[in-house]
Amino acid sequence: MSLHRANNLLIILIVLINCYVIATPFFPRLLFFVHSHQGQAVQLKKEVHQAPVATAPPQPNHVVIPNMLLNQPIYDGTDAYGELAKGIWRWPGGSSPDKGGNTVFLGHRFTYTTPKGVFYFLDKATVGSEIGVFWNNKLYNYTVTNTKVVPPTDVSILAPTTEPTLTLYTCTPLWNPESRLVITAHLETK
Amino acid sequence: MKKYNGNPEAIKFWILLAILLLSIAFAWYLNSSLSQSLSNQFQ
């Protein structure tokens, strides 16, 4: 291969890599725009009010948040990096929806590898937003009561609670994840 | 001053290769810094 041809190939590779790095963080917004125009939020709102049928085959544990067009499985385990790489991770030090207390779910805001940040749109889960947690084939409905930004050193968000609470958190801001965006929700029906 | 008489295509090749490696390193750094920062709440 001549040097001239090799240089052209290098230029193409540089352009492709840099386009990927620059454009990929905007893909979730594009997908959100497309999916919201396809009525996916309405469909998810119906889903958070449909309790699983007892006779139906058991569903995997998952979370549905219509405001952020989220419908994702929940992963359990002790390997933080490994579980977070799969999607939403239930912190094993916390509770679970069937036991009450503070159930803590966390997920990436954005990564270049899959999945591309399950909590990318966590900021769209504002006060009053509905959250449906399908846990052991039972539906738990939560309503967001508080949103806040805390430093990564603030572990008070993981503390046990007397009320059945759901805490969701991720990195913020998107580009410089120096803080944590925390969403607190309380159980509506059991 | 000594005049450089090297092959300009060769110089271009090494500069482009360096830019390519830097681009890959930057993309790698971005991904790892974004994916590892979340877990430090428990450390």
PDB file of C-alpha atoms in Angstrom:
ATOM      1  CA  MET A   1       0.000   0.000   0.000  1.00  0.00           C
ATOM      2  CA  SER A   2       1.396   3.388  -0.952  1.00  0.00           C
ATOM      3  CA  LEU A   3       1.875   6.029   1.739  1.00  0.00           C
ATOM      4  CA  HIS A   4      -0.623   8.292   0.013  1.00  0.00           C
ATOM      5  CA  ARG A   5      -3.308   5.606   0.225  1.00  0.00           C
ATOM      6  CA  ALA A   6      -2.401   4.824   3.853  1.00  0.00           C
ATOM      7  CA  ASN A   7      -2.744   8.514   4.748  1.00  0.00           C
ATOM      8  CA  ASN A   8      -6.187   8.696   3.153  1.00  0.00           C
ATOM      9  CA  LEU A   9      -7.228   5.621   5.140  1.00  0.00           C
ATOM     10  CA  LEU A  10      -5.935   7.197   8.365  1.00  0.00           C
ATOM     11  CA  ILE A  11      -7.883  10.408   7.677  1.00  0.00           C
ATOM     12  CA  ILE A  12     -11.089   8.375   7.174  1.00  0.00           C
ATOM     13  CA  LEU A  13     -10.478   6.464  10.438  1.00  0.00           C
ATOM     14  CA  ILE A  14      -9.815   9.694  12.378  1.00  0.00           C
ATOM     15  CA  VAL A  15     -12.995  11.290  11.035  1.00  0.00           C
ATOM     16  CA  LEU A  16     -15.092   8.178  11.813  1.00  0.00           C
ATOM     17  CA  ILE A  17     -13.776   7.811  15.384  1.00  0.00           C
ATOM     18  CA  ASN A  18     -14.248  11.485  16.193  1.00  0.00           C
ATOM     19  CA  CYS A  19     -17.721  11.583  14.631  1.00  0.00           C
ATOM     20  CA  TYR A  20     -18.664   8.591  16.820  1.00  0.00           C
ATOM     21  CA  VAL A  21     -17.311  10.269  19.984  1.00  0.00           C
ATOM     22  CA  ILE A  22     -19.073  13.563  19.234  1.00  0.00           C
ATOM     23  CA  ALA A  23     -22.396  12.260  17.853  1.00  0.00           C
ATOM     24  CA  THR A  24     -23.110   9.198  20.049  1.00  0.00           C
ATOM     25  CA  PRO A  25     -24.133  11.182  23.179  1.00  0.00           C
ATOM     26  CA  PHE A  26     -26.897  12.838  21.131  1.00  0.00           C
ATOM     27  CA  PHE A  27     -28.418   9.591  19.794  1.00  0.00           C
ATOM     28  CA  PRO A  28     -30.519   8.974  22.957  1.00  0.00           C
ATOM     29  CA  ARG A  29     -32.160  12.402  22.494  1.00  0.00           C
ATOM     30  CA  LEU A  30     -32.935  11.605  18.873  1.00  0.00           C
ATOM     31  CA  LEU A  31     -34.396   8.207  19.838  1.00  0.00           C
ATOM     32  CA  PHE A  32     -36.399   9.840  22.654  1.00  0.00           C
ATOM     33  CA  PHE A  33     -37.873  12.330  20.175  1.00  0.00           C
ATOM     34  CA  VAL A  34     -38.819   9.559  17.717  1.00  0.00           C
ATOM     35  CA  HIS A  35     -40.256   7.225  20.382  1.00  0.00           C
ATOM     36  CA  SER A  36     -42.247   9.964  22.124  1.00  0.00           C
ATOM     37  CA  HIS A  37     -43.854  10.850  18.783  1.00  0.00           C
ATOM     38  CA  GLN A  38     -44.773   7.184  18.340  1.00  0.00           C
ATOM     39  CA  GLY A  39     -46.846   7.345  21.540  1.00  0.00           C
ATOM     40  CA  GLN A  40     -44.573   5.143  23.625  1.00  0.00           C
ATOM     41  CA  ALA A  41     -45.234   7.206  26.803  1.00  0.00           C
ATOM     42  CA  VAL A  42     -48.990   6.529  26.557  1.00  0.00           C
ATOM     43  CA  GLN A  43     -48.321   2.817  26.130  1.00  0.00           C
ATOM     44  CA  LEU A  44     -45.996   2.767  29.180  1.00  0.00           C
ATOM     45  CA  LYS A  45     -48.540   4.728  31.256  1.00  0.00           C
ATOM     46  CA  LYS A  46     -51.045   1.946  30.555  1.00  0.00           C
ATOM     47  CA  GLU A  47     -48.454  -0.635  31.563  1.00  0.00           C
ATOM     48  CA  VAL A  48     -47.796   0.881  35.022  1.00  0.00           C
ATOM     49  CA  HIS A  49     -51.491   0.381  35.815  1.00  0.00           C
ATOM     50  CA  GLN A  50     -51.702  -3.199  34.582  1.00  0.00           C
ATOM     51  CA  ALA A  51     -50.785  -5.604  37.364  1.00  0.00           C
ATOM     52  CA  PRO A  52     -49.361  -8.920  36.113  1.00  0.00           C
ATOM     53  CA  VAL A  53     -51.924 -11.684  35.784  1.00  0.00           C
ATOM     54  CA  ALA A  54     -51.327 -14.402  38.361  1.00  0.00           C
ATOM     55  CA  THR A  55     -51.802 -17.194  35.831  1.00  0.00           C
ATOM     56  CA  ALA A  56     -49.423 -15.650  33.286  1.00  0.00           C
ATOM     57  CA  PRO A  57     -45.798 -16.853  33.110  1.00  0.00           C
ATOM     58  CA  PRO A  58     -43.596 -14.886  35.567  1.00  0.00           C
ATOM     59  CA  GLN A  59     -42.039 -11.711  34.156  1.00  0.00           C
ATOM     60  CA  PRO A  60     -38.451 -10.709  34.914  1.00  0.00           C
ATOM     61  CA  ASN A  61     -38.190  -7.917  37.510  1.00  0.00           C
ATOM     62  CA  HIS A  62     -38.312  -4.599  35.686  1.00  0.00           C
ATOM     63  CA  VAL A  63     -38.960  -0.863  36.064  1.00  0.00           C
ATOM     64  CA  VAL A  64     -41.323   1.237  33.958  1.00  0.00           C
ATOM     65  CA  ILE A  65     -41.099   5.045  34.038  1.00  0.00           C
ATOM     66  CA  PRO A  66     -43.374   6.539  31.329  1.00  0.00           C
ATOM     67  CA  ASN A  67     -41.956  10.086  31.606  1.00  0.00           C
ATOM     68  CA  MET A  68     -38.502   8.904  30.586  1.00  0.00           C
ATOM     69  CA  LEU A  69     -39.797   6.188  28.204  1.00  0.00           C
ATOM     70  CA  LEU A  70     -38.021   3.617  30.338  1.00  0.00           C
ATOM     71  CA  ASN A  71     -38.861  -0.069  30.497  1.00  0.00           C
ATOM     72  CA  GLN A  72     -35.787  -1.942  31.672  1.00  0.00           C
ATOM     73  CA  PRO A  73     -34.973  -5.110  33.626  1.00  0.00           C
ATOM     74  CA  ILE A  74     -33.496  -4.897  37.128  1.00  0.00           C
ATOM     75  CA  TYR A  75     -30.240  -6.721  37.782  1.00  0.00           C
ATOM     76  CA  ASP A  76     -29.239  -8.129  41.156  1.00  0.00           C
ATOM     77  CA  GLY A  77     -25.725  -8.982  42.237  1.00  0.00           C
ATOM     78  CA  THR A  78     -22.710  -7.792  44.171  1.00  0.00           C
ATOM     79  CA  ASP A  79     -20.400  -6.886  41.264  1.00  0.00           C
ATOM     80  CA  ALA A  80     -21.119  -3.153  40.886  1.00  0.00           C
ATOM     81  CA  TYR A  81     -19.199  -2.682  37.628  1.00  0.00           C
ATOM     82  CA  GLY A  82     -20.537  -5.874  36.054  1.00  0.00           C
ATOM     83  CA  GLU A  83     -24.194  -5.303  36.962  1.00  0.00           C
ATOM     84  CA  LEU A  84     -24.107  -1.604  36.007  1.00  0.00           C
ATOM     85  CA  ALA A  85     -22.714  -2.601  32.615  1.00  0.00           C
ATOM     86  CA  LYS A  86     -25.898  -4.665  32.060  1.00  0.00           C
ATOM     87  CA  GLY A  87     -28.406  -1.952  33.022  1.00  0.00           C
ATOM     88  CA  ILE A  88     -30.328  -0.987  36.177  1.00  0.00           C
ATOM     89  CA  TRP A  89     -28.713  -2.427  39.304  1.00  0.00           C
ATOM     90  CA  ARG A  90     -30.511  -2.935  42.612  1.00  0.00           C
ATOM     91  CA  TRP A  91     -28.019  -2.085  45.318  1.00  0.00           C
ATOM     92  CA  PRO A  92     -27.761  -5.264  47.468  1.00  0.00           C
ATOM     93  CA  GLY A  93     -27.221  -3.180  50.634  1.00  0.00           C
ATOM     94  CA  GLY A  94     -30.715  -1.733  50.250  1.00  0.00           C
ATOM     95  CA  SER A  95     -34.178  -3.236  50.481  1.00  0.00           C
ATOM     96  CA  SER A  96     -36.501  -4.596  47.793  1.00  0.00           C
ATOM     97  CA  PRO A  97     -40.062  -3.482  46.904  1.00  0.00           C
ATOM     98  CA  ASP A  98     -41.707  -6.455  48.679  1.00  0.00           C
ATOM     99  CA  LYS A  99     -39.851  -5.766  51.953  1.00  0.00           C
ATOM    100  CA  GLY A 100     -40.543  -2.019  52.248  1.00  0.00           C
ATOM    101  CA  GLY A 101     -37.719   0.278  53.404  1.00  0.00           C
ATOM    102  CA  ASN A 102     -35.354   1.972  50.986  1.00  0.00           C
ATOM    103  CA  THR A 103     -34.963   0.193  47.653  1.00  0.00           C
ATOM    104  CA  VAL A 104     -32.064   1.682  45.708  1.00  0.00           C
ATOM    105  CA  PHE A 105     -31.712   1.399  41.941  1.00  0.00           C
ATOM    106  CA  LEU A 106     -28.806   2.913  40.080  1.00  0.00           C
ATOM    107  CA  GLY A 107     -27.784   3.086  36.471  1.00  0.00           C
ATOM    108  CA  HIS A 108     -25.385   4.805  34.136  1.00  0.00           C
ATOM    109  CA  ARG A 109     -26.308   8.175  32.666  1.00  0.00           C
ATOM    110  CA  PHE A 110     -24.238   7.597  29.573  1.00  0.00           C
ATOM    111  CA  THR A 111     -21.478   5.282  28.391  1.00  0.00           C
ATOM    112  CA  TYR A 112     -20.158   4.636  24.911  1.00  0.00           C
ATOM    113  CA  THR A 113     -20.704   0.907  25.305  1.00  0.00           C
ATOM    114  CA  THR A 114     -24.073  -0.821  25.610  1.00  0.00           C
ATOM    115  CA  PRO A 115     -26.471  -0.164  27.187  1.00  0.00           C
ATOM    116  CA  LYS A 116     -26.098   3.504  26.416  1.00  0.00           C
ATOM    117  CA  GLY A 117     -27.066   4.761  29.847  1.00  0.00           C
ATOM    118  CA  VAL A 118     -30.383   3.416  31.129  1.00  0.00           C
ATOM    119  CA  PHE A 119     -30.813   6.544  33.295  1.00  0.00           C
ATOM    120  CA  TYR A 120     -29.881   9.034  30.559  1.00  0.00           C
ATOM    121  CA  PHE A 121     -33.278  10.732  30.988  1.00  0.00           C
ATOM    122  CA  LEU A 122     -33.590  10.418  34.775  1.00  0.00           C
ATOM    123  CA  ASP A 123     -33.943  14.213  34.926  1.00  0.00           C
ATOM    124  CA  LYS A 124     -37.317  13.787  33.161  1.00  0.00           C
ATOM    125  CA  ALA A 125     -38.667  11.899  36.199  1.00  0.00           C
ATOM    126  CA  THR A 126     -39.934  15.029  37.951  1.00  0.00           C
ATOM    127  CA  VAL A 127     -42.055  15.334  41.122  1.00  0.00           C
ATOM    128  CA  GLY A 128     -45.399  13.590  40.542  1.00  0.00           C
ATOM    129  CA  SER A 129     -44.046  11.190  37.891  1.00  0.00           C
ATOM    130  CA  GLU A 130     -45.287   7.615  38.034  1.00  0.00           C
ATOM    131  CA  ILE A 131     -42.934   4.664  38.468  1.00  0.00           C
ATOM    132  CA  GLY A 132     -44.018   1.041  38.172  1.00  0.00           C
ATOM    133  CA  VAL A 133     -41.767  -1.660  39.600  1.00  0.00           C
ATOM    134  CA  PHE A 134     -42.630  -5.204  38.586  1.00  0.00           C
ATOM    135  CA  TRP A 135     -41.063  -7.280  41.323  1.00  0.00           C
ATOM    136  CA  ASN A 136     -41.587 -11.048  41.733  1.00  0.00           C
ATOM    137  CA  ASN A 137     -44.579 -10.850  39.398  1.00  0.00           C
ATOM    138  CA  LYS A 138     -46.256  -8.116  41.459  1.00  0.00           C
ATOM    139  CA  LEU A 139     -46.670  -4.447  40.563  1.00  0.00           C
ATOM    140  CA  TYR A 140     -45.539  -1.715  42.972  1.00  0.00           C
ATOM    141  CA  ASN A 141     -46.601   1.827  42.046  1.00  0.00           C
ATOM    142  CA  TYR A 142     -44.479   4.729  43.224  1.00  0.00           C
ATOM    143  CA  THR A 143     -44.805   8.490  42.782  1.00  0.00           C
ATOM    144  CA  VAL A 144     -41.757  10.754  42.654  1.00  0.00           C
ATOM    145  CA  THR A 145     -41.787  13.054  45.686  1.00  0.00           C
ATOM    146  CA  ASN A 146     -38.345  14.630  45.546  1.00  0.00           C
ATOM    147  CA  THR A 147     -35.433  15.213  43.184  1.00  0.00           C
ATOM    148  CA  LYS A 148     -32.036  16.514  44.264  1.00  0.00           C
ATOM    149  CA  VAL A 149     -28.369  16.678  43.323  1.00  0.00           C
ATOM    150  CA  VAL A 150     -25.837  15.453  45.889  1.00  0.00           C
ATOM    151  CA  PRO A 151     -22.057  14.993  45.908  1.00  0.00           C
ATOM    152  CA  PRO A 152     -20.735  11.421  45.384  1.00  0.00           C
ATOM    153  CA  THR A 153     -19.636  11.338  49.017  1.00  0.00           C
ATOM    154  CA  ASP A 154     -23.235  11.733  50.276  1.00  0.00           C
ATOM    155  CA  VAL A 155     -24.211   8.198  51.307  1.00  0.00           C
ATOM    156  CA  SER A 156     -27.324   9.384  53.196  1.00  0.00           C
ATOM    157  CA  ILE A 157     -29.349   8.555  50.080  1.00  0.00           C
ATOM    158  CA  LEU A 158     -28.624   4.861  50.765  1.00  0.00           C
ATOM    159  CA  ALA A 159     -29.845   4.972  54.389  1.00  0.00           C
ATOM    160  CA  PRO A 160     -32.748   2.698  55.407  1.00  0.00           C
ATOM    161  CA  THR A 161     -36.191   4.312  55.642  1.00  0.00           C
ATOM    162  CA  THR A 162     -39.291   3.476  57.645  1.00  0.00           C
ATOM    163  CA  GLU A 163     -41.636   4.259  54.722  1.00  0.00           C
ATOM    164  CA  PRO A 164     -41.477   2.097  51.575  1.00  0.00           C
ATOM    165  CA  THR A 165     -39.232   4.267  49.421  1.00  0.00           C
ATOM    166  CA  LEU A 166     -37.643   3.937  46.021  1.00  0.00           C
ATOM    167  CA  THR A 167     -34.375   5.791  45.427  1.00  0.00           C
ATOM    168  CA  LEU A 168     -33.028   6.071  41.892  1.00  0.00           C
ATOM    169  CA  TYR A 169     -29.749   7.746  41.178  1.00  0.00           C
ATOM    170  CA  THR A 170     -27.257   8.363  38.421  1.00  0.00           C
ATOM    171  CA  CYS A 171     -24.427  10.703  37.469  1.00  0.00           C
ATOM    172  CA  THR A 172     -24.976  14.373  36.709  1.00  0.00           C
ATOM    173  CA  PRO A 173     -24.241  16.497  34.746  1.00  0.00           C
ATOM    174  CA  LEU A 174     -24.074  14.393  31.629  1.00  0.00           C
ATOM    175  CA  TRP A 175     -20.623  15.431  30.462  1.00  0.00           C
ATOM    176  CA  ASN A 176     -18.835  15.887  33.745  1.00  0.00           C
ATOM    177  CA  PRO A 177     -20.300  13.370  36.192  1.00  0.00           C
ATOM    178  CA  GLU A 178     -19.104  15.051  39.371  1.00  0.00           C
ATOM    179  CA  SER A 179     -22.437  14.852  41.253  1.00  0.00           C
ATOM    180  CA  ARG A 180     -25.350  12.460  41.638  1.00  0.00           C
ATOM    181  CA  LEU A 181     -28.928  13.082  40.523  1.00  0.00           C
ATOM    182  CA  VAL A 182     -31.212  11.440  43.096  1.00  0.00           C
ATOM    183  CA  ILE A 183     -34.913  10.716  42.605  1.00  0.00           C
ATOM    184  CA  THR A 184     -36.950   9.697  45.636  1.00  0.00           C
ATOM    185  CA  ALA A 185     -40.355   8.073  45.196  1.00  0.00           C
ATOM    186  CA  HIS A 186     -42.915   6.759  47.661  1.00  0.00           C
ATOM    187  CA  LEU A 187     -45.089   3.696  47.360  1.00  0.00           C
ATOM    188  CA  GLU A 188     -48.701   4.388  46.356  1.00  0.00           C
ATOM    189  CA  THR A 189     -50.364   0.993  46.399  1.00  0.00           C
ATOM    190  CA  LYS A 190     -49.177  -2.399  47.427  1.00  0.00           C
TER     191      LYS A 190
ATOM    192  CA  MET B   1      19.598  26.370   8.850  1.00  0.00           C
ATOM    193  CA  LYS B   2      19.486  22.806   7.601  1.00  0.00           C
ATOM    194  CA  LYS B   3      16.773  22.194   5.048  1.00  0.00           C
ATOM    195  CA  TYR B   4      14.621  19.084   5.586  1.00  0.00           C
ATOM    196  CA  ASN B   5      14.481  16.884   2.503  1.00  0.00           C
ATOM    197  CA  GLY B   6      12.377  13.971   3.856  1.00  0.00           C
ATOM    198  CA  ASN B   7       9.361  12.435   2.212  1.00  0.00           C
ATOM    199  CA  PRO B   8       6.346  14.697   3.041  1.00  0.00           C
ATOM    200  CA  GLU B   9       3.949  11.749   2.731  1.00  0.00           C
ATOM    201  CA  ALA B  10       5.940   9.888   5.415  1.00  0.00           C
ATOM    202  CA  ILE B  11       5.765  12.867   7.789  1.00  0.00           C
ATOM    203  CA  LYS B  12       2.025  13.160   7.150  1.00  0.00           C
ATOM    204  CA  PHE B  13       1.639   9.441   7.849  1.00  0.00           C
ATOM    205  CA  TRP B  14       3.278   9.666  11.289  1.00  0.00           C
ATOM    206  CA  ILE B  15       1.307  12.793  12.236  1.00  0.00           C
ATOM    207  CA  LEU B  16      -1.982  11.159  11.184  1.00  0.00           C
ATOM    208  CA  LEU B  17      -1.096   7.958  13.015  1.00  0.00           C
ATOM    209  CA  ALA B  18      -0.422   9.990  16.187  1.00  0.00           C
ATOM    210  CA  ILE B  19      -3.790  11.794  15.819  1.00  0.00           C
ATOM    211  CA  LEU B  20      -5.549   8.448  15.301  1.00  0.00           C
ATOM    212  CA  LEU B  21      -3.955   6.951  18.417  1.00  0.00           C
ATOM    213  CA  LEU B  22      -4.812  10.066  20.434  1.00  0.00           C
ATOM    214  CA  SER B  23      -8.436   9.895  19.220  1.00  0.00           C
ATOM    215  CA  ILE B  24      -8.720   6.240  20.254  1.00  0.00           C
ATOM    216  CA  ALA B  25      -7.107   6.999  23.638  1.00  0.00           C
ATOM    217  CA  PHE B  26      -9.502   9.905  24.210  1.00  0.00           C
ATOM    218  CA  ALA B  27     -12.569   7.794  23.328  1.00  0.00           C
ATOM    219  CA  TRP B  28     -11.291   5.042  25.644  1.00  0.00           C
ATOM    220  CA  TYR B  29     -10.704   7.522  28.470  1.00  0.00           C
ATOM    221  CA  LEU B  30     -14.172   9.068  28.065  1.00  0.00           C
ATOM    222  CA  ASN B  31     -15.877   5.700  28.207  1.00  0.00           C
ATOM    223  CA  SER B  32     -13.966   4.418  31.224  1.00  0.00           C
ATOM    224  CA  SER B  33     -14.308   7.656  33.197  1.00  0.00           C
ATOM    225  CA  LEU B  34     -18.060   7.765  32.569  1.00  0.00           C
ATOM    226  CA  SER B  35     -18.626   4.106  33.391  1.00  0.00           C
ATOM    227  CA  GLN B  36     -16.502   3.902  36.546  1.00  0.00           C
ATOM    228  CA  SER B  37     -17.508   7.104  38.291  1.00  0.00           C
ATOM    229  CA  LEU B  38     -20.947   5.885  39.406  1.00  0.00           C
ATOM    230  CA  SER B  39     -19.709   3.059  41.608  1.00  0.00           C
ATOM    231  CA  ASN B  40     -17.658   5.266  43.910  1.00  0.00           C
ATOM    232  CA  GLN B  41     -20.704   5.948  46.135  1.00  0.00           C
ATOM    233  CA  PHE B  42     -19.906   2.734  48.010  1.00  0.00           C
ATOM    234  CA  GLN B  43     -16.145   3.085  48.284  1.00  0.00           C
TER     235      GLN B  43
END
